[in-house]
Tab-separated table of C-alpha atoms in Angstrom:
chain	number	residue	atom	x	y	z
A	1	UNK	CA	31.304	47.183	65.159
A	2	UNK	CA	30.925	44.341	67.635
A	3	UNK	CA	28.709	41.345	67.026
A	4	UNK	CA	25.513	40.798	69.070
A	5	UNK	CA	24.393	37.378	70.219
A	6	UNK	CA	21.219	35.912	71.634
A	7	UNK	CA	22.353	34.624	75.006
A	8	UNK	CA	19.171	33.187	76.470
A	9	UNK	CA	15.425	32.810	76.086
A	10	UNK	CA	12.428	32.209	78.309
A	11	UNK	CA	8.686	31.891	77.977
A	12	UNK	CA	5.581	31.150	79.972
A	13	UNK	CA	2.988	28.652	78.876
A	14	UNK	CA	0.548	30.366	76.462
A	15	UNK	CA	-3.179	30.112	77.054
A	16	UNK	CA	-5.220	31.241	80.038
A	17	UNK	CA	-3.450	32.573	83.144
A	18	UNK	CA	-6.439	33.589	85.246
A	19	UNK	CA	-5.427	36.157	87.864
A	20	UNK	CA	-1.958	36.900	86.450
A	21	UNK	CA	-1.203	40.437	85.282
A	22	UNK	CA	1.143	41.617	82.529
A	23	UNK	CA	4.030	42.187	84.956
A	24	UNK	CA	3.556	38.753	86.580
A	25	UNK	CA	3.886	37.068	83.199
A	26	UNK	CA	6.777	39.274	82.065
A	27	UNK	CA	8.655	38.489	85.296
A	28	UNK	CA	8.258	34.735	84.775
A	29	UNK	CA	9.590	34.849	81.221
A	30	UNK	CA	12.398	37.270	82.153
A	31	UNK	CA	13.583	35.063	85.026
A	32	UNK	CA	13.715	32.056	82.715
A	33	UNK	CA	15.703	34.045	80.130
A	34	UNK	CA	18.210	35.195	82.765
A	35	UNK	CA	18.588	31.641	84.053
A	36	UNK	CA	19.001	30.363	80.514
A	37	UNK	CA	21.704	32.969	79.821
A	38	UNK	CA	23.314	32.293	83.222
A	39	UNK	CA	23.191	35.984	84.013
A	40	UNK	CA	22.341	37.746	87.253
A	41	UNK	CA	20.199	40.848	87.647
A	42	UNK	CA	23.307	43.043	88.013
A	43	UNK	CA	24.551	41.889	84.590
A	44	UNK	CA	21.555	43.427	82.798
A	45	UNK	CA	22.402	46.987	81.714
A	46	UNK	CA	19.670	47.439	79.126
A	47	UNK	CA	15.938	46.680	79.193
A	48	UNK	CA	13.525	46.914	76.290
A	49	UNK	CA	9.925	45.943	76.813
A	50	UNK	CA	6.829	45.813	74.691
A	51	UNK	CA	3.502	47.450	75.432
A	52	UNK	CA	0.614	45.626	77.100
A	53	UNK	CA	-2.979	46.426	76.124
A	54	UNK	CA	-4.069	45.291	79.600
A	55	UNK	CA	-1.538	47.605	81.303
A	56	UNK	CA	-1.325	50.874	79.356
A	57	UNK	CA	1.318	52.482	81.583
A	58	UNK	CA	3.387	55.542	80.633
A	59	UNK	CA	6.636	53.872	81.652
A	60	UNK	CA	6.180	50.143	81.443
A	61	UNK	CA	9.911	49.420	81.177
A	62	UNK	CA	10.872	51.141	84.408
A	63	UNK	CA	7.763	49.852	86.159
A	64	UNK	CA	8.913	46.374	85.207
A	65	UNK	CA	12.512	47.106	86.233
A	66	UNK	CA	11.471	48.223	89.705
A	67	UNK	CA	9.239	45.199	90.269
A	68	UNK	CA	11.841	42.825	88.834
A	69	UNK	CA	14.651	44.552	90.768
A	70	UNK	CA	16.731	45.723	87.842
A	71	UNK	CA	18.650	49.008	87.628
A	72	UNK	CA	19.706	49.222	83.980
A	73	UNK	CA	21.685	52.050	82.349
A	74	UNK	CA	19.241	52.119	79.423
A	75	UNK	CA	15.507	51.315	79.292
A	76	UNK	CA	12.299	52.082	77.468
A	77	UNK	CA	9.312	50.401	75.955
A	78	UNK	CA	8.386	50.237	72.307
A	79	UNK	CA	5.173	50.211	70.274
A	80	UNK	CA	5.146	48.820	66.763
A	81	UNK	CA	2.245	46.396	66.878
A	82	UNK	CA	3.147	42.837	65.971
A	83	UNK	CA	6.579	43.951	64.767
A	84	UNK	CA	7.545	45.223	68.238
A	85	UNK	CA	9.381	42.054	69.284
A	86	UNK	CA	11.623	41.959	66.233
A	87	UNK	CA	12.145	45.730	66.389
A	88	UNK	CA	13.255	45.429	70.022
A	89	UNK	CA	15.707	42.688	69.045
A	90	UNK	CA	17.032	44.906	66.263
A	91	UNK	CA	17.537	47.775	68.711
A	92	UNK	CA	19.055	45.488	71.362
A	93	UNK	CA	21.541	44.421	68.716
A	94	UNK	CA	22.431	48.048	67.942
A	95	UNK	CA	22.833	48.849	71.657
A	96	UNK	CA	25.246	45.948	72.008
A	97	UNK	CA	27.117	46.601	68.762
A	98	UNK	CA	27.777	50.221	69.625
A	99	UNK	CA	28.970	49.292	73.097
A	100	UNK	CA	26.139	51.123	74.833
A	101	UNK	CA	25.048	47.923	76.591
A	102	UNK	CA	26.539	44.520	77.341
A	103	UNK	CA	23.399	42.542	78.151
A	104	UNK	CA	19.979	43.725	77.025
A	105	UNK	CA	16.846	42.047	78.357
A	106	UNK	CA	14.028	42.123	75.804
A	107	UNK	CA	10.716	41.202	77.410
A	108	UNK	CA	7.002	41.354	76.702
A	109	UNK	CA	3.863	39.753	78.016
A	110	UNK	CA	0.276	40.344	78.943
A	111	UNK	CA	-2.964	38.751	80.077
A	112	UNK	CA	-4.629	39.672	76.805
A	113	UNK	CA	-7.115	36.787	77.040
A	114	UNK	CA	-8.178	36.750	80.680
A	115	UNK	CA	-7.519	40.405	81.518
A	116	UNK	CA	-10.315	41.905	79.421
A	117	UNK	CA	-13.528	41.095	77.577
A	118	UNK	CA	-13.061	39.707	74.064
A	119	UNK	CA	-14.932	42.649	72.510
A	120	UNK	CA	-12.652	45.037	74.364
A	121	UNK	CA	-9.526	43.351	72.984
A	122	UNK	CA	-10.978	43.335	69.463
A	123	UNK	CA	-11.878	47.026	69.642
A	124	UNK	CA	-8.491	48.038	71.029
A	125	UNK	CA	-6.795	46.248	68.151
A	126	UNK	CA	-9.230	47.675	65.553
A	127	UNK	CA	-7.815	51.135	66.319
A	128	UNK	CA	-4.842	50.409	64.041
A	129	UNK	CA	-7.412	51.389	61.393
A	130	UNK	CA	-8.076	55.003	60.416
A	131	UNK	CA	-10.333	56.606	63.037
A	132	UNK	CA	-12.389	58.596	60.501
A	133	UNK	CA	-12.242	56.569	57.283
A	134	UNK	CA	-12.109	52.922	58.425
A	135	UNK	CA	-13.030	52.171	62.053
A	136	UNK	CA	-16.534	53.802	61.928
A	137	UNK	CA	-17.606	51.185	59.355
A	138	UNK	CA	-17.554	48.447	61.991
A	139	UNK	CA	-14.157	47.241	60.811
A	140	UNK	CA	-11.784	45.111	62.871
A	141	UNK	CA	-8.340	43.582	62.422
A	142	UNK	CA	-9.853	40.381	60.937
A	143	UNK	CA	-11.852	42.601	58.531
A	144	UNK	CA	-8.720	44.504	57.461
A	145	UNK	CA	-6.885	41.249	56.802
A	146	UNK	CA	-9.912	39.744	55.053
A	147	UNK	CA	-10.020	42.739	52.703
A	148	UNK	CA	-6.291	42.350	52.142
A	149	UNK	CA	-6.785	38.619	51.530
A	150	UNK	CA	-9.564	39.170	48.998
A	151	UNK	CA	-7.329	41.375	46.880
A	152	UNK	CA	-4.233	39.197	47.176
A	153	UNK	CA	-6.185	36.036	46.342
A	154	UNK	CA	-7.797	37.828	43.390
A	155	UNK	CA	-4.386	38.770	42.022
A	156	UNK	CA	-2.504	35.534	42.725
A	157	UNK	CA	-5.092	32.753	42.539
A	158	UNK	CA	-4.336	31.683	46.127
A	159	UNK	CA	-7.405	29.822	47.472
A	160	UNK	CA	-9.069	29.206	50.828
A	161	UNK	CA	-7.874	25.591	50.580
A	162	UNK	CA	-4.334	26.931	50.172
A	163	UNK	CA	-4.636	29.073	53.286
A	164	UNK	CA	-5.979	26.130	55.296
A	165	UNK	CA	-2.676	24.289	54.754
A	166	UNK	CA	-0.888	26.853	56.905
A	167	UNK	CA	-3.361	26.486	59.781
A	168	UNK	CA	-2.922	22.698	59.710
A	169	UNK	CA	0.888	22.936	59.695
A	170	UNK	CA	0.971	25.412	62.586
A	171	UNK	CA	-1.348	23.189	64.647
A	172	UNK	CA	0.754	20.104	63.985
A	173	UNK	CA	3.830	22.037	65.127
A	174	UNK	CA	2.113	23.323	68.261
A	175	UNK	CA	1.105	19.774	69.177
A	176	UNK	CA	4.815	19.093	69.739
A	177	UNK	CA	5.284	22.069	72.078
A	178	UNK	CA	4.128	21.587	75.675
A	179	UNK	CA	3.660	25.357	76.176
A	180	UNK	CA	1.403	25.996	73.156
A	181	UNK	CA	-2.138	27.334	73.551
A	182	UNK	CA	-3.882	25.169	70.919
A	183	UNK	CA	-2.572	21.618	70.538
A	184	UNK	CA	-5.405	19.400	69.308
A	185	UNK	CA	-4.924	18.253	65.714
A	186	UNK	CA	-6.961	19.826	62.904
A	187	UNK	CA	-7.389	18.967	59.234
A	188	UNK	CA	-7.777	21.250	56.227
A	189	UNK	CA	-11.423	20.175	56.209
A	190	UNK	CA	-11.804	21.435	59.792
A	191	UNK	CA	-10.317	24.789	58.806
A	192	UNK	CA	-12.653	25.146	55.830
A	193	UNK	CA	-15.659	24.115	57.951
A	194	UNK	CA	-14.873	26.467	60.833
A	195	UNK	CA	-17.213	29.426	61.189
A	196	UNK	CA	-16.663	32.491	59.076
A	197	UNK	CA	-15.201	35.473	60.905
A	198	UNK	CA	-14.704	37.829	57.949
A	199	UNK	CA	-14.858	36.056	54.597
A	200	UNK	CA	-12.618	34.575	53.286
A	201	UNK	CA	-11.099	34.195	56.766
A	202	UNK	CA	-12.616	31.591	59.051
A	203	UNK	CA	-12.020	30.977	62.749
A	204	UNK	CA	-9.099	28.611	62.144
A	205	UNK	CA	-7.455	31.111	59.749
A	206	UNK	CA	-7.162	33.477	62.727
A	207	UNK	CA	-4.778	33.288	65.659
A	208	UNK	CA	-6.276	32.964	69.133
A	209	UNK	CA	-5.996	35.632	71.834
A	210	UNK	CA	-3.740	34.291	74.586
A	211	UNK	CA	-2.131	35.165	77.897
A	212	UNK	CA	1.620	34.711	77.975
A	213	UNK	CA	5.089	36.245	77.968
A	214	UNK	CA	8.446	35.847	76.188
A	215	UNK	CA	11.928	37.145	76.930
A	216	UNK	CA	15.310	37.113	75.225
A	217	UNK	CA	18.719	38.356	76.307
A	218	UNK	CA	20.972	39.964	73.691
A	219	UNK	CA	24.636	40.107	74.696
A	220	UNK	CA	28.022	41.224	73.489
A	221	UNK	CA	29.562	37.969	74.652
A	222	UNK	CA	27.979	34.637	73.729
A	223	UNK	CA	27.020	32.497	76.730
A	224	UNK	CA	27.208	29.047	75.194
A	225	UNK	CA	29.587	27.086	72.980
A	226	UNK	CA	27.055	27.417	70.185
A	227	UNK	CA	26.758	31.105	69.433
A	228	UNK	CA	23.697	32.564	67.766
A	229	UNK	CA	24.483	35.964	66.275
A	230	UNK	CA	21.930	38.474	65.034
A	231	UNK	CA	23.815	38.861	61.772
A	232	UNK	CA	21.522	41.312	59.997
A	233	UNK	CA	18.415	43.410	60.513
A	234	UNK	CA	16.197	45.619	58.392
A	235	UNK	CA	12.917	47.496	58.543
A	236	UNK	CA	10.385	49.029	56.166
A	237	UNK	CA	7.316	51.154	56.874
A	238	UNK	CA	5.326	52.009	53.767
A	239	UNK	CA	1.856	52.747	55.149
A	240	UNK	CA	-0.164	52.604	58.341
A	241	UNK	CA	-3.666	51.941	57.065
A	242	UNK	CA	-5.075	49.238	54.829
A	243	UNK	CA	-6.698	51.829	52.537
A	244	UNK	CA	-3.320	53.449	51.898
A	245	UNK	CA	-1.530	50.317	50.690
A	246	UNK	CA	-0.022	51.258	47.345
A	247	UNK	CA	1.741	48.116	46.155
A	248	UNK	CA	0.548	44.531	46.692
A	249	UNK	CA	3.892	43.309	45.348
A	250	UNK	CA	5.794	45.090	48.101
A	251	UNK	CA	3.898	45.741	51.325
A	252	UNK	CA	7.320	46.422	52.847
A	253	UNK	CA	8.401	42.879	53.720
A	254	UNK	CA	10.572	42.673	50.627
A	255	UNK	CA	12.414	45.895	51.469
A	256	UNK	CA	12.958	44.887	55.108
A	257	UNK	CA	14.235	41.444	54.092
A	258	UNK	CA	16.607	42.870	51.477
A	259	UNK	CA	18.095	45.260	54.047
A	260	UNK	CA	18.566	42.437	56.573
A	261	UNK	CA	20.175	40.123	54.038
A	262	UNK	CA	22.506	42.856	52.756
A	263	UNK	CA	23.662	43.564	56.277
A	264	UNK	CA	24.192	39.874	57.027
A	265	UNK	CA	25.950	39.421	53.660
A	266	UNK	CA	23.736	36.442	53.073
A	267	UNK	CA	20.966	35.509	50.643
A	268	UNK	CA	17.612	33.784	51.035
A	269	UNK	CA	19.242	30.641	49.593
A	270	UNK	CA	21.534	30.521	52.664
A	271	UNK	CA	18.553	30.225	55.039
A	272	UNK	CA	17.593	26.845	56.501
A	273	UNK	CA	14.955	27.853	59.088
A	274	UNK	CA	11.973	30.234	58.819
A	275	UNK	CA	10.339	32.199	61.641
A	276	UNK	CA	7.521	34.220	60.057
A	277	UNK	CA	4.713	36.207	61.655
A	278	UNK	CA	1.341	34.539	61.213
A	279	UNK	CA	-1.506	36.538	62.738
A	280	UNK	CA	-3.701	35.022	60.026
A	281	UNK	CA	-3.045	32.319	57.446
A	282	UNK	CA	-3.037	35.010	54.754
A	283	UNK	CA	-0.346	36.952	56.636
A	284	UNK	CA	1.937	33.935	56.561
A	285	UNK	CA	1.310	33.233	52.865
A	286	UNK	CA	1.942	36.839	51.812
A	287	UNK	CA	5.071	37.263	53.945
A	288	UNK	CA	6.623	33.979	52.746
A	289	UNK	CA	5.945	34.922	49.134
A	290	UNK	CA	7.060	38.519	49.370
A	291	UNK	CA	10.305	37.695	51.168
A	292	UNK	CA	11.178	35.261	48.395
A	293	UNK	CA	10.696	31.870	50.057
A	294	UNK	CA	7.953	30.905	47.582
A	295	UNK	CA	6.680	32.150	44.262
A	296	UNK	CA	3.860	34.673	44.410
A	297	UNK	CA	0.747	32.552	44.948
A	298	UNK	CA	2.906	29.450	45.374
A	299	UNK	CA	3.486	29.183	49.133
A	300	UNK	CA	0.774	26.564	49.716
A	301	UNK	CA	2.332	24.250	47.139
A	302	UNK	CA	5.487	24.308	49.225
A	303	UNK	CA	3.482	23.440	52.348
A	304	UNK	CA	1.834	20.518	50.525
A	305	UNK	CA	5.269	19.354	49.331
A	306	UNK	CA	6.400	19.240	52.966
A	307	UNK	CA	9.053	21.913	52.434
A	308	UNK	CA	8.075	23.873	55.570
A	309	UNK	CA	7.508	20.812	57.804
A	310	UNK	CA	9.945	20.153	60.680
A	311	UNK	CA	11.671	17.454	58.601
A	312	UNK	CA	11.634	19.542	55.405
A	313	UNK	CA	14.357	21.797	53.995
A	314	UNK	CA	12.858	24.974	55.525
A	315	UNK	CA	11.157	24.239	58.849
A	316	UNK	CA	8.659	27.022	59.610
A	317	UNK	CA	7.524	28.198	63.063
A	318	UNK	CA	8.177	24.856	64.733
A	319	UNK	CA	6.592	26.178	67.962
A	320	UNK	CA	3.220	26.537	66.195
A	321	UNK	CA	3.289	30.275	65.449
A	322	UNK	CA	0.654	32.757	66.481
A	323	UNK	CA	-1.954	30.543	64.836
A	324	UNK	CA	-1.517	27.759	67.400
A	325	UNK	CA	1.210	28.534	69.953
A	326	UNK	CA	-0.859	31.639	70.595
A	327	UNK	CA	-0.905	35.430	70.443
A	328	UNK	CA	-0.523	37.507	73.559
A	329	UNK	CA	0.485	40.685	71.755
A	330	UNK	CA	4.151	41.626	71.637
A	331	UNK	CA	5.159	38.325	73.256
A	332	UNK	CA	3.352	36.392	70.537
A	333	UNK	CA	5.510	38.132	67.945
A	334	UNK	CA	8.669	37.240	69.914
A	335	UNK	CA	7.807	33.550	69.954
A	336	UNK	CA	9.105	33.008	66.435
A	337	UNK	CA	12.551	34.411	67.300
A	338	UNK	CA	12.652	32.484	70.588
A	339	UNK	CA	11.980	29.230	68.741
A	340	UNK	CA	14.483	30.056	65.966
A	341	UNK	CA	17.134	30.658	68.633
A	342	UNK	CA	16.345	27.349	70.329
A	343	UNK	CA	16.405	25.400	67.058
A	344	UNK	CA	19.660	26.954	65.870
A	345	UNK	CA	21.345	26.355	69.214
A	346	UNK	CA	20.198	22.729	69.234
A	347	UNK	CA	18.144	23.153	72.380
A	348	UNK	CA	14.599	22.644	71.134
A	349	UNK	CA	14.149	19.371	73.011
A	350	UNK	CA	11.700	16.902	71.500
A	351	UNK	CA	10.990	19.382	68.686
A	352	UNK	CA	14.608	19.665	67.645
A	353	UNK	CA	14.925	19.596	63.860
A	354	UNK	CA	18.068	18.528	62.009
A	355	UNK	CA	21.058	20.804	62.536
A	356	UNK	CA	20.242	24.359	61.374
A	357	UNK	CA	22.622	27.267	60.910
A	358	UNK	CA	20.737	30.299	59.601
A	359	UNK	CA	17.244	31.559	60.339
A	360	UNK	CA	15.200	34.278	58.694
A	361	UNK	CA	12.854	35.981	61.152
A	362	UNK	CA	10.159	38.390	59.997
A	363	UNK	CA	7.290	40.189	61.694
A	364	UNK	CA	4.731	42.772	60.651
A	365	UNK	CA	2.682	45.188	62.696
A	366	UNK	CA	-0.665	46.788	61.890
A	367	UNK	CA	-2.050	45.723	58.505
A	368	UNK	CA	1.244	44.637	56.929
A	369	UNK	CA	2.217	48.184	57.927
A	370	UNK	CA	5.518	47.879	59.788
A	371	UNK	CA	8.051	45.252	58.794
A	372	UNK	CA	11.136	44.016	60.631
A	373	UNK	CA	13.437	41.271	59.331
A	374	UNK	CA	16.265	39.591	61.205
A	375	UNK	CA	18.855	37.082	60.076
A	376	UNK	CA	20.185	34.776	62.814
A	377	UNK	CA	23.409	32.870	62.187
A	378	UNK	CA	25.021	30.079	64.182
A	379	UNK	CA	28.745	30.411	64.800
A	380	UNK	CA	30.311	27.179	66.084
B	1	UNK	CA	-11.559	76.553	70.259
B	2	UNK	CA	-9.812	73.383	69.176
B	3	UNK	CA	-8.413	73.119	65.682
B	4	UNK	CA	-10.391	70.899	63.278
B	5	UNK	CA	-8.908	67.453	62.748
B	6	UNK	CA	-7.028	66.668	59.564
B	7	UNK	CA	-9.931	64.529	58.345
B	8	UNK	CA	-12.663	67.056	59.296
B	9	UNK	CA	-13.483	67.989	55.660
B	10	UNK	CA	-14.141	64.319	54.882
B	11	UNK	CA	-16.333	63.838	57.955
B	12	UNK	CA	-18.241	67.069	57.266
B	13	UNK	CA	-18.656	66.033	53.644
B	14	UNK	CA	-20.323	62.800	54.712
B	15	UNK	CA	-22.854	64.795	56.757
B	16	UNK	CA	-23.692	66.777	53.613
B	17	UNK	CA	-23.888	63.675	51.454
B	18	UNK	CA	-20.577	64.329	49.702
B	19	UNK	CA	-17.488	62.175	49.332
B	20	UNK	CA	-14.446	64.366	49.648
B	21	UNK	CA	-10.839	63.513	48.922
B	22	UNK	CA	-7.504	65.238	49.186
B	23	UNK	CA	-5.690	66.472	46.098
B	24	UNK	CA	-2.403	68.303	45.646
B	25	UNK	CA	-2.646	71.863	44.374
B	26	UNK	CA	0.913	71.601	43.075
B	27	UNK	CA	1.031	68.342	41.103
B	28	UNK	CA	-2.668	67.497	40.991
B	29	UNK	CA	-2.270	64.011	42.495
B	30	UNK	CA	-5.301	62.709	44.389
B	31	UNK	CA	-4.638	60.675	47.525
B	32	UNK	CA	-6.267	58.189	49.868
B	33	UNK	CA	-7.121	59.141	53.488
B	34	UNK	CA	-5.790	62.433	54.890
B	35	UNK	CA	-2.174	63.552	54.997
B	36	UNK	CA	-0.216	66.696	55.806
B	37	UNK	CA	1.673	66.464	52.553
B	38	UNK	CA	1.283	65.106	49.051
B	39	UNK	CA	2.428	61.514	48.793
B	40	UNK	CA	3.545	62.070	45.204
B	41	UNK	CA	5.504	65.348	45.366
B	42	UNK	CA	5.734	66.251	49.065
B	43	UNK	CA	3.943	69.572	48.723
B	44	UNK	CA	1.930	70.707	51.737
B	45	UNK	CA	-0.433	72.699	49.509
B	46	UNK	CA	-3.439	70.382	49.534
B	47	UNK	CA	-7.142	70.922	48.969
B	48	UNK	CA	-10.307	68.861	49.392
B	49	UNK	CA	-12.374	68.040	46.320
B	50	UNK	CA	-15.711	66.304	45.944
B	51	UNK	CA	-15.805	62.931	44.206
B	52	UNK	CA	-18.574	61.838	41.867
B	53	UNK	CA	-19.213	58.661	43.879
B	54	UNK	CA	-18.491	56.063	41.233
B	55	UNK	CA	-15.621	53.620	41.306
B	56	UNK	CA	-14.589	49.977	41.160
B	57	UNK	CA	-14.416	47.395	43.942
B	58	UNK	CA	-10.774	46.813	44.851
B	59	UNK	CA	-11.246	44.457	47.826
B	60	UNK	CA	-14.181	43.075	49.777
B	61	UNK	CA	-15.207	40.982	52.782
B	62	UNK	CA	-18.372	39.833	54.458
B	63	UNK	CA	-18.109	40.493	58.196
B	64	UNK	CA	-19.817	37.737	60.196
B	65	UNK	CA	-18.130	38.490	63.531
B	66	UNK	CA	-18.832	42.162	64.247
B	67	UNK	CA	-16.460	43.971	66.611
B	68	UNK	CA	-19.164	45.507	68.827
B	69	UNK	CA	-22.711	45.042	70.095
B	70	UNK	CA	-23.819	47.940	67.916
B	71	UNK	CA	-22.595	46.335	64.690
B	72	UNK	CA	-23.779	42.846	65.649
B	73	UNK	CA	-27.269	44.087	64.803
B	74	UNK	CA	-26.097	44.633	61.229
B	75	UNK	CA	-24.047	41.429	60.743
B	76	UNK	CA	-23.381	39.889	58.360
B	77	UNK	CA	-22.433	42.992	56.418
B	78	UNK	CA	-20.193	43.544	53.423
B	79	UNK	CA	-17.242	45.930	53.581
B	80	UNK	CA	-15.391	46.990	50.482
B	81	UNK	CA	-12.466	49.114	49.471
B	82	UNK	CA	-13.434	50.983	46.347
B	83	UNK	CA	-11.089	52.748	43.996
B	84	UNK	CA	-12.922	55.955	43.164
B	85	UNK	CA	-12.920	57.192	39.596
B	86	UNK	CA	-10.829	60.159	40.776
B	87	UNK	CA	-8.132	57.792	42.082
B	88	UNK	CA	-8.317	57.573	45.887
B	89	UNK	CA	-9.396	54.377	47.638
B	90	UNK	CA	-12.192	54.468	50.167
B	91	UNK	CA	-13.600	51.934	52.628
B	92	UNK	CA	-17.361	51.619	52.858
B	93	UNK	CA	-20.190	49.186	53.252
B	94	UNK	CA	-21.392	47.455	50.091
B	95	UNK	CA	-24.284	45.364	48.900
B	96	UNK	CA	-23.534	41.637	49.288
B	97	UNK	CA	-23.620	40.957	45.550
B	98	UNK	CA	-20.614	43.133	44.657
B	99	UNK	CA	-17.392	41.458	43.520
B	100	UNK	CA	-13.850	42.702	42.962
B	101	UNK	CA	-13.714	44.709	39.731
B	102	UNK	CA	-17.409	45.597	39.713
B	103	UNK	CA	-18.322	49.212	38.924
B	104	UNK	CA	-20.150	50.666	41.929
B	105	UNK	CA	-21.881	53.850	43.004
B	106	UNK	CA	-21.823	55.371	46.513
B	107	UNK	CA	-24.977	55.936	48.552
B	108	UNK	CA	-25.363	56.971	52.165
B	109	UNK	CA	-27.119	55.437	55.148
B	110	UNK	CA	-27.552	56.361	58.773
B	111	UNK	CA	-26.235	53.968	61.393
B	112	UNK	CA	-25.555	54.461	65.094
B	113	UNK	CA	-25.954	58.225	64.817
B	114	UNK	CA	-23.539	58.658	61.924
B	115	UNK	CA	-23.725	58.655	58.182
B	116	UNK	CA	-21.861	55.850	56.428
B	117	UNK	CA	-21.202	55.026	52.781
B	118	UNK	CA	-22.741	52.049	51.042
B	119	UNK	CA	-21.648	51.058	47.554
B	120	UNK	CA	-24.042	49.281	45.214
B	121	UNK	CA	-23.504	47.871	41.737
B	122	UNK	CA	-23.743	50.472	39.028
B	123	UNK	CA	-26.204	49.201	36.420
């Protein structure tokens, strides 16, 4: 089969875009991605788009295509929670590899912050819980993750101080990105002193709700001298609901990562950049540990050692992740891949880390429910 | 007439002050939540049984930021996932003094027009 390459990326600033709708934001990011890939509208023969909680339309992809003046040969939207972005990239890769499409635009965005009341956003998201067994208790996504955290910390010895390290690192990274939502420096002390949301998770353990959009183009032919291939992809879906989690040693991330590495014919030791979903600090710790980039319970030690810092051996979410770049739904989960692409292709501007060749990208949706792993590889 | 939802026996059980869980008629495995088939053996021959109400705390949180106006009146409140003696796991409210591993017993309370479960330490 053919190889599939990331040919271009675009994003809006994350934060508050008062008055902009989901399509407005998606169009901005998509235009930037097309410009970056040096492609015209007529070159795009596939469109995949994420859902938008502020625009629950039956056919978001074709609505977007009409507004953005695209007439692709293949289009639909996808819903897989936070894993949607990576799942769309995986599918875009398959569409290109099989020859179905030549240039697939993957786009998502919404006005999740300014387009609705905070309670409304929180309640929409809480519905990933079971409608009869979980949601009626007054549960929410932070509560699901706090419950998850309590168990994982009980089993591994991971502490609240450990989790705070991730929030500090993500904020420091976001401070170097002009488009990030939250850029003012924080200390571990600030994280620990921030108000409790759902113990043990405090405000600064949680990502913000943001407005914003992201877009990537996946192509059969690379557009630049430095080619970034999607060399492997894998998924795993072991449960939907928190209550149904059977194995805290394998929520599914391990299976997804193994499948992606097997396909790429690479190993975790070959990776020199990490792009890992971080809806909460605990999410990041668990995913790093389960995918093999730290011992179980040992991820914070690696943060303290500087291993995941921009100048370390495994730079992590150098855009600031969901925790500080921001979370606008599907677009938030695409941000990690967008940044990995920019770092690998040497086009991350002032944030550029030392030359990197292989990135591991991972996202989860729901309550560590759906997992998608990607391996990106630079071909010079 | 609409068909009852998959979880209807659980919801009805709560109204009667019972905690019900799904078990496989074929292999006997008990399971969490409601499914169309047995997670262990795949059989679709399932039945609902009534649990005794005792179990151990598997996970817990204290919710300070409630998701709605209704639950703000109750905050902070403790939520727990309890592993019932019969095997399934179940989310419920809990008294604030419970910790992971504690043996607990289920009680019921009325809130917002529905009956919810509250686990307290078993002495």
